[in-house]
Short mmCIF file of C-alpha atoms and ligand atoms in Angstrom, two decimals:
data_model
loop_
_atom_site.label_atom_id
_atom_site.label_comp_id
_atom_site.label_asym_id
_atom_site.label_seq_id
_atom_site.Cartn_x
_atom_site.Cartn_y
_atom_site.Cartn_z
CA THR A 15 0.00 0.00 0.00
CA SER A 16 0.93 3.63 -0.27
CA VAL A 17 2.00 6.02 2.44
CA ASN A 18 -0.62 8.55 3.57
CA SER A 19 0.08 11.68 5.52
CA GLY A 20 -2.07 13.64 7.89
CA LYS A 21 -2.08 16.34 10.51
CA ILE A 22 -3.95 16.19 13.79
CA ALA A 23 -4.37 18.55 16.74
CA VAL A 24 -2.60 17.19 19.85
CA ASN A 25 -1.69 19.11 23.02
CA GLY A 26 -2.21 22.47 21.35
CA VAL A 27 -0.08 21.81 18.25
CA HIS A 28 -0.74 20.27 14.85
CA LEU A 29 1.32 17.12 14.55
CA HIS A 30 2.19 15.77 11.13
CA TYR A 31 2.55 12.05 10.54
CA GLN A 32 2.84 9.49 7.77
CA ARG A 33 0.99 6.20 7.92
CA THR A 34 1.19 2.94 5.99
CA GLY A 35 0.25 -0.73 6.29
CA GLU A 36 -2.85 -2.47 7.57
CA GLY A 37 -1.42 -4.89 10.12
CA GLU A 38 -2.87 -5.43 13.58
CA HIS A 39 0.25 -4.27 15.34
CA PRO A 40 0.68 -0.49 15.45
CA VAL A 41 4.28 0.76 15.38
CA LEU A 42 5.39 4.35 15.87
CA LEU A 43 8.69 5.49 14.32
CA LEU A 44 10.41 8.26 16.31
CA PRO A 45 13.05 10.34 14.46
CA GLY A 46 16.32 11.81 15.73
CA MET A 47 17.30 15.43 16.34
CA LEU A 48 15.77 17.74 13.69
CA GLY A 49 14.35 14.61 12.10
CA SER A 50 11.02 13.67 10.57
CA GLY A 51 9.36 10.71 8.91
CA GLU A 52 10.45 11.69 5.45
CA THR A 53 14.10 12.40 6.34
CA ASP A 54 14.69 9.53 8.75
CA PHE A 55 12.48 6.57 7.90
CA VAL A 56 12.00 6.10 4.16
CA PRO A 57 13.20 2.44 4.13
CA GLN A 58 11.05 1.56 7.16
CA LEU A 59 7.90 3.15 5.72
CA LYS A 60 8.58 1.36 2.48
CA SER A 61 9.60 -2.10 3.64
CA LEU A 62 8.39 -2.99 7.14
CA SER A 63 5.67 -5.62 6.69
CA LYS A 64 2.36 -3.96 5.80
CA LYS A 65 0.59 -7.20 6.67
CA LEU A 66 1.90 -7.37 10.22
CA PHE A 67 2.11 -3.69 11.09
CA THR A 68 0.39 -0.36 10.80
CA VAL A 69 3.38 1.96 10.72
CA VAL A 70 3.18 5.61 11.74
CA ALA A 71 6.12 8.01 11.47
CA TRP A 72 5.65 11.29 13.32
CA ASP A 73 7.26 14.68 13.12
CA PRO A 74 7.74 15.98 16.68
CA ARG A 75 6.56 19.56 17.28
CA GLY A 76 8.84 22.10 15.63
CA TYR A 77 10.37 19.42 13.36
CA GLY A 78 9.47 18.36 9.82
CA HIS A 79 5.97 19.42 8.90
CA SER A 80 4.81 19.80 12.50
CA ARG A 81 5.40 23.55 12.22
CA PRO A 82 4.53 26.06 13.42
CA PRO A 83 5.55 26.28 16.22
CA ASP A 84 9.30 26.74 15.83
CA ARG A 85 11.16 24.14 17.79
CA ASP A 86 12.28 25.03 21.32
CA PHE A 87 14.20 23.05 23.91
CA PRO A 88 12.93 23.55 27.44
CA LEU A 89 14.49 21.21 29.99
CA ASP A 90 11.52 18.85 29.65
CA PHE A 91 11.54 18.66 25.85
CA PHE A 92 12.00 14.88 25.77
CA GLU A 93 9.12 14.41 28.23
CA ARG A 94 7.01 16.73 26.11
CA ASP A 95 7.83 14.73 22.98
CA ALA A 96 7.00 11.48 24.81
CA LYS A 97 3.58 12.78 25.81
CA ASP A 98 2.94 14.20 22.34
CA ALA A 99 3.90 10.87 20.74
CA VAL A 100 1.60 8.84 22.99
CA ASP A 101 -1.26 11.31 22.68
CA LEU A 102 -0.87 11.34 18.89
CA MET A 103 -1.27 7.56 18.74
CA LYS A 104 -4.27 7.73 21.08
CA ALA A 105 -5.81 10.43 18.89
CA LEU A 106 -5.35 8.05 15.94
CA ASN A 107 -7.31 5.48 17.95
CA PHE A 108 -4.57 2.94 18.61
CA LYS A 109 -5.13 1.04 21.84
CA LYS A 110 -1.52 0.02 22.43
CA VAL A 111 1.59 0.54 20.31
CA SER A 112 5.22 -0.49 19.84
CA LEU A 113 8.00 2.06 19.38
CA LEU A 114 11.01 2.23 17.08
CA GLY A 115 13.14 5.15 18.28
CA TRP A 116 16.33 6.46 16.75
CA SER A 117 18.77 8.54 18.79
CA ASP A 118 16.76 11.43 20.28
CA GLY A 119 13.71 9.40 19.25
CA GLY A 120 15.14 6.50 21.29
CA ILE A 121 15.36 8.76 24.34
CA THR A 122 11.76 9.81 23.76
CA ALA A 123 10.75 6.15 23.42
CA LEU A 124 12.46 5.22 26.70
CA ILE A 125 10.64 8.01 28.52
CA ALA A 126 7.31 7.07 26.94
CA ALA A 127 7.75 3.41 27.91
CA ALA A 128 8.65 4.39 31.49
CA LYS A 129 5.84 6.89 31.97
CA TYR A 130 3.03 5.21 30.02
CA PRO A 131 3.81 1.50 30.52
CA SER A 132 0.32 0.22 29.86
CA TYR A 133 0.31 1.84 26.42
CA ILE A 134 3.59 0.41 25.08
CA SER A 135 3.88 -3.19 23.85
CA LYS A 136 7.53 -3.46 22.77
CA MET A 137 10.33 -1.10 21.87
CA VAL A 138 13.42 -1.02 19.66
CA ILE A 139 15.90 1.81 20.21
CA TRP A 140 19.27 2.64 18.69
CA GLY A 141 21.72 5.55 19.02
CA ALA A 142 20.15 6.75 22.27
CA ASN A 143 21.85 8.00 25.42
CA ALA A 144 20.42 8.29 28.94
CA TYR A 145 22.94 10.91 30.12
CA VAL A 146 25.50 13.40 28.87
CA THR A 147 29.26 13.10 29.51
CA ASP A 148 32.25 15.36 28.77
CA GLU A 149 32.88 13.25 25.69
CA ASP A 150 29.30 13.80 24.47
CA GLU A 151 29.66 17.52 25.08
CA ARG A 152 32.72 17.60 22.79
CA ILE A 153 30.79 15.75 20.10
CA TYR A 154 27.89 18.21 20.41
CA GLN A 155 30.24 21.13 19.80
CA GLY A 156 31.46 19.36 16.69
CA ILE A 157 28.01 19.27 15.12
CA ARG A 158 26.82 22.71 16.24
CA ASP A 159 27.81 24.42 13.00
CA VAL A 160 25.83 22.72 10.24
CA SER A 161 28.07 24.17 7.51
CA LYS A 162 30.67 21.66 8.76
CA TRP A 163 28.37 18.65 8.36
CA SER A 164 28.93 16.24 5.51
CA GLU A 165 26.95 16.97 2.37
CA LYS A 166 25.06 13.72 2.80
CA ALA A 167 23.83 14.45 6.30
CA ARG A 168 23.10 18.11 5.54
CA LYS A 169 21.22 17.90 2.23
CA PRO A 170 17.89 16.35 3.30
CA LEU A 171 17.52 18.60 6.33
CA GLU A 172 18.47 21.72 4.38
CA ALA A 173 15.90 20.79 1.74
CA LEU A 174 13.23 20.30 4.40
CA TYR A 175 13.87 23.40 6.50
CA GLY A 176 15.85 25.86 4.41
CA TYR A 177 19.35 26.75 5.60
CA ASP A 178 18.44 29.36 8.22
CA TYR A 179 15.89 27.40 10.26
CA PHE A 180 18.08 24.30 10.01
CA ALA A 181 21.22 26.10 11.24
CA LYS A 182 19.42 27.98 13.99
CA THR A 183 17.55 24.90 15.26
CA CYS A 184 20.72 22.82 15.34
CA GLU A 185 22.40 25.42 17.57
CA LYS A 186 19.31 25.47 19.78
CA TRP A 187 19.41 21.68 19.98
CA VAL A 188 23.05 21.73 21.13
CA ASP A 189 22.17 24.29 23.82
CA GLY A 190 19.12 22.21 24.72
CA ILE A 191 20.96 18.91 25.12
CA GLN A 192 23.82 20.59 27.01
CA GLN A 193 21.38 21.65 29.72
CA PHE A 194 21.50 18.06 30.95
CA LYS A 195 25.24 18.32 31.52
CA HIS A 196 24.51 20.62 34.45
CA LEU A 197 22.20 18.12 36.12
CA PRO A 198 23.59 15.47 38.49
CA ASP A 199 25.33 12.73 36.43
CA GLY A 200 24.36 14.58 33.24
CA ASN A 201 20.97 12.97 33.69
CA ILE A 202 18.54 12.89 30.79
CA CYS A 203 16.43 9.86 31.69
CA ARG A 204 18.65 7.55 33.79
CA HIS A 205 16.19 7.66 36.67
CA LEU A 206 13.40 6.34 34.45
CA LEU A 207 15.18 3.30 33.02
CA PRO A 208 14.27 0.91 35.86
CA GLN A 209 10.61 1.70 35.18
CA VAL A 210 10.80 0.42 31.61
CA GLN A 211 9.02 -2.91 31.68
CA CYS A 212 8.24 -3.69 28.06
CA PRO A 213 10.43 -6.10 26.05
CA THR A 214 13.20 -3.87 24.72
CA LEU A 215 15.70 -4.43 21.94
CA ILE A 216 18.69 -2.11 21.94
CA VAL A 217 20.64 -2.02 18.68
CA HIS A 218 24.08 -0.47 18.57
CA GLY A 219 26.36 0.26 15.63
CA GLU A 220 29.90 -0.47 16.72
CA LYS A 221 31.18 2.23 14.37
CA ASP A 222 28.79 4.93 15.58
CA PRO A 223 30.93 8.09 15.74
CA LEU A 224 28.32 10.06 17.73
CA VAL A 225 27.18 7.66 20.39
CA PRO A 226 29.84 5.56 22.14
CA ARG A 227 29.12 1.97 23.10
CA PHE A 228 28.90 2.68 26.84
CA HIS A 229 25.58 4.43 26.32
CA ALA A 230 24.02 1.28 24.83
CA ASP A 231 25.53 -0.84 27.60
CA PHE A 232 24.18 1.47 30.27
CA ILE A 233 20.66 1.43 28.87
CA HIS A 234 20.81 -2.34 28.45
CA LYS A 235 21.95 -2.75 32.03
CA HIS A 236 19.25 -0.58 33.57
CA VAL A 237 16.22 -1.28 31.42
CA LYS A 238 14.39 -4.20 32.98
CA GLY A 239 12.77 -5.23 29.73
CA SER A 240 16.16 -5.57 28.11
CA ARG A 241 17.67 -7.79 30.83
CA THR A 242 14.66 -9.92 31.66
CA ARG A 243 14.18 -11.53 28.34
CA ALA A 244 11.48 -13.60 26.84
CA PHE A 245 13.79 -16.55 26.54
CA ASN A 246 12.72 -19.30 24.25
CA THR A 247 14.71 -22.01 26.00
CA TRP A 248 16.66 -22.46 29.21
CA TRP A 249 19.75 -23.07 27.14
CA ASP A 250 19.47 -19.79 25.32
CA CYS A 251 18.84 -18.06 28.59
CA SER A 252 21.86 -19.41 30.40
CA ILE A 253 24.22 -18.89 27.49
CA GLN A 254 23.15 -15.32 27.05
CA LEU A 255 23.46 -14.45 30.71
CA LEU A 256 26.90 -16.01 30.69
CA CYS A 257 28.04 -14.06 27.66
CA GLU A 258 26.74 -10.80 28.95
CA ASP A 259 28.15 -10.96 32.38
CA HIS A 260 31.53 -11.94 31.00
CA LEU A 261 31.54 -14.81 33.44
CA LEU A 262 33.19 -16.89 30.82
CA ARG A 263 35.47 -15.83 28.03
CA PRO A 264 37.14 -18.37 25.76
CA GLU A 265 40.59 -17.31 26.92
CA GLY A 266 39.87 -15.78 30.31
CA PRO A 267 42.34 -16.77 33.08
CA THR A 268 39.86 -16.93 35.97
CA GLN A 269 37.08 -18.54 34.02
CA LYS A 270 37.01 -21.74 36.01
CA LEU A 271 36.43 -20.06 39.34
CA LYS A 272 33.89 -17.66 37.97
CA PHE A 273 32.12 -20.42 36.12
CA HIS A 274 31.56 -22.41 39.28
CA GLN A 275 30.26 -19.39 41.14
CA ALA A 276 27.86 -18.57 38.40
CA PRO A 277 24.93 -21.03 38.67
CA GLN A 278 23.44 -19.44 41.79
CA LYS A 279 23.28 -16.16 40.03
CA TRP A 280 21.61 -17.62 36.95
CA LEU A 281 19.05 -19.35 39.05
CA LEU A 282 17.99 -16.11 40.65
CA ARG A 283 18.04 -14.12 37.47
CA ALA A 284 16.34 -16.71 35.35
CA ALA A 285 13.47 -17.28 37.75
CA ALA A 286 11.13 -18.16 34.93
CA VAL A 287 13.19 -21.25 34.15
CA PRO A 288 12.48 -24.54 35.95
CA PRO A 289 15.48 -25.08 38.26
CA GLU A 290 15.89 -28.73 37.32
CA ARG A 291 16.55 -27.63 33.77
CA LEU A 292 19.35 -25.22 34.50
CA PRO A 293 22.67 -26.35 33.07
CA TRP A 294 24.39 -27.16 36.36
CA GLN A 295 26.40 -29.94 34.89
CA ILE A 296 27.72 -28.41 31.71
CA ASP A 297 31.47 -28.67 31.57
CA LEU A 298 33.80 -25.90 30.66
CA SER A 299 34.63 -26.97 27.12
CA THR A 300 30.97 -27.35 26.21
CA MET A 301 30.32 -23.95 27.63
CA ARG A 302 33.22 -22.48 25.71
CA ALA A 303 31.92 -23.94 22.46
CA ALA A 304 28.47 -22.58 23.23
CA TRP A 305 29.90 -19.15 23.93
CA CYS A 306 31.65 -19.09 20.56
CA LEU A 307 28.52 -20.27 18.79
CA ARG A 308 26.41 -17.62 20.46
CA GLU A 309 28.93 -14.94 19.56
CA GLN A 310 28.68 -16.02 15.95
CA GLN A 311 24.90 -16.00 16.06
CA LEU A 312 24.81 -12.51 17.47
CA ARG A 313 27.00 -11.35 14.62
CA SER A 314 25.20 -13.07 11.79
CA GLU A 315 21.72 -12.82 10.45
CA MET A 316 21.25 -16.54 10.79
CA PRO A 317 18.57 -17.42 13.30
CA SER A 318 19.88 -19.89 15.86
CA PRO A 319 18.11 -23.26 15.98
CA ASP A 320 16.93 -22.83 19.55
CA SER A 321 15.96 -19.17 19.32
CA PRO A 322 14.31 -18.63 15.97
CA ARG A 323 13.02 -15.24 17.08
CA CYS A 324 15.03 -12.20 17.91
CA LEU A 325 15.20 -11.70 21.67
CA ALA A 326 15.14 -8.61 23.80
CA GLY A 327 18.57 -7.39 24.81
CA LEU A 328 21.52 -5.70 23.17
CA HIS A 329 22.24 -6.40 19.51
CA LEU A 330 25.50 -5.20 18.02
CA MET A 331 25.98 -4.38 14.35
CA PRO A 332 29.74 -4.49 13.73
CA GLU A 333 29.67 -2.24 10.65
CA GLY A 334 26.79 -0.04 11.82
CA LYS A 335 27.23 3.68 12.30
CA HIS A 336 24.69 6.14 13.68
CA ASN A 337 22.32 5.70 10.73
CA LEU A 338 22.44 1.89 10.73
CA HIS A 339 18.70 1.62 9.92
CA LEU A 340 19.30 3.48 6.64
CA ARG A 341 22.67 2.06 5.63
CA PHE A 342 21.70 -1.52 6.57
CA ALA A 343 17.95 -1.13 6.12
CA ASN A 344 17.20 -4.77 5.22
CA GLU A 345 19.12 -6.20 8.14
CA PHE A 346 17.64 -3.66 10.53
CA ASN A 347 14.07 -4.11 9.31
CA LYS A 348 14.31 -7.88 9.64
CA LEU A 349 15.69 -7.58 13.14
CA ALA A 350 12.89 -5.23 14.19
CA GLU A 351 10.17 -7.36 12.55
CA ASP A 352 11.40 -10.55 14.21
CA PHE A 353 11.51 -8.85 17.56
CA LEU A 354 8.08 -7.20 17.33
CA ARG A 355 6.35 -10.22 15.84
N1 LIG B 421 21.00 12.41 19.44
C1 LIG B 421 21.36 12.88 18.09
C2 LIG B 421 20.26 12.46 17.15
O1 LIG B 421 19.14 12.47 17.51
C3 LIG B 421 22.69 12.37 17.62
C4 LIG B 421 23.82 12.68 18.49
C5 LIG B 421 24.13 11.85 19.56
C6 LIG B 421 24.61 13.76 18.26
C7 LIG B 421 25.21 12.12 20.37
C8 LIG B 421 25.71 14.03 19.05
O2 LIG B 421 27.07 13.47 20.89
C9 LIG B 421 25.99 13.21 20.10
N2 LIG B 421 20.55 12.10 15.90
MN1 LIG B 422 7.69 17.13 2.83
#
């Protein structure tokens, strides 16, 4: 089917959105800074299954075609976007939705999932950060002046906004995001992460020049729905917990000791798994082989035999940069579809 667009009054502004597909499962796409449906999500609007999903891409207030008003960045701008996003989907009559949030849109998605838990089914986020560090602040300064952006990143936004609004709003964004640096721990939404209950898939591009890996790790660690997974099998569960906690590395020197301390911890963390089925007896070499296999699975598109569906958690894309959903659209779309399904 084709992509329709509309505008609807929400919270005192007119929000613009695009909509496509006739599936039962509503999915909202949330763009990054200065972003919009048409600049950020063309491959998702085109190729995410129209049978499974009804896909909506929104332009947050002040971005894309949700203007006027001009964009501003009060300290609560992410909270405001989260409420706008949820209220938009309610205004469109969706009873419950899943979220795909990129970068700033990922932050918005996290806040929406924490504050409106009964309205969010599942969530995929990538390129998001829950707080601001000195390193982030340096990166922000580097993108403040849009005339220094690459042609490829600049073109679509310049076409959408015209140079002046684009340049001015980017500077305002940098000022806006730097406000968080003055809060304790550079907090944007760290305090909300433990409230996120929905199954959450965090995708991270290992070559992302804007968002360092520690941000993805931090979100993964603190979002309940990312740690407590819908495991398909006890085996998958135990292997994944092992890998993540670095309890066992193929070449690690203290692996034996750590390995034998580990089962208690799994038992507690994997409470959904019948205790008699936990792999108490698995020897070290079996475990090592399993670790290597799992590592391969995480890095390939091949579904593993015992976990045919993509699980909640942290998924790394070795070649992915910040725009991994555009550059590797097929791989990303498949990952998201398998997870939401
Ligand atoms: N959050 C920005 C976005 O929405 C990207 C970005 C992240 C820029 C971190 C700089 O240090 C940065 N696309
Ligand atoms: Mn347009």
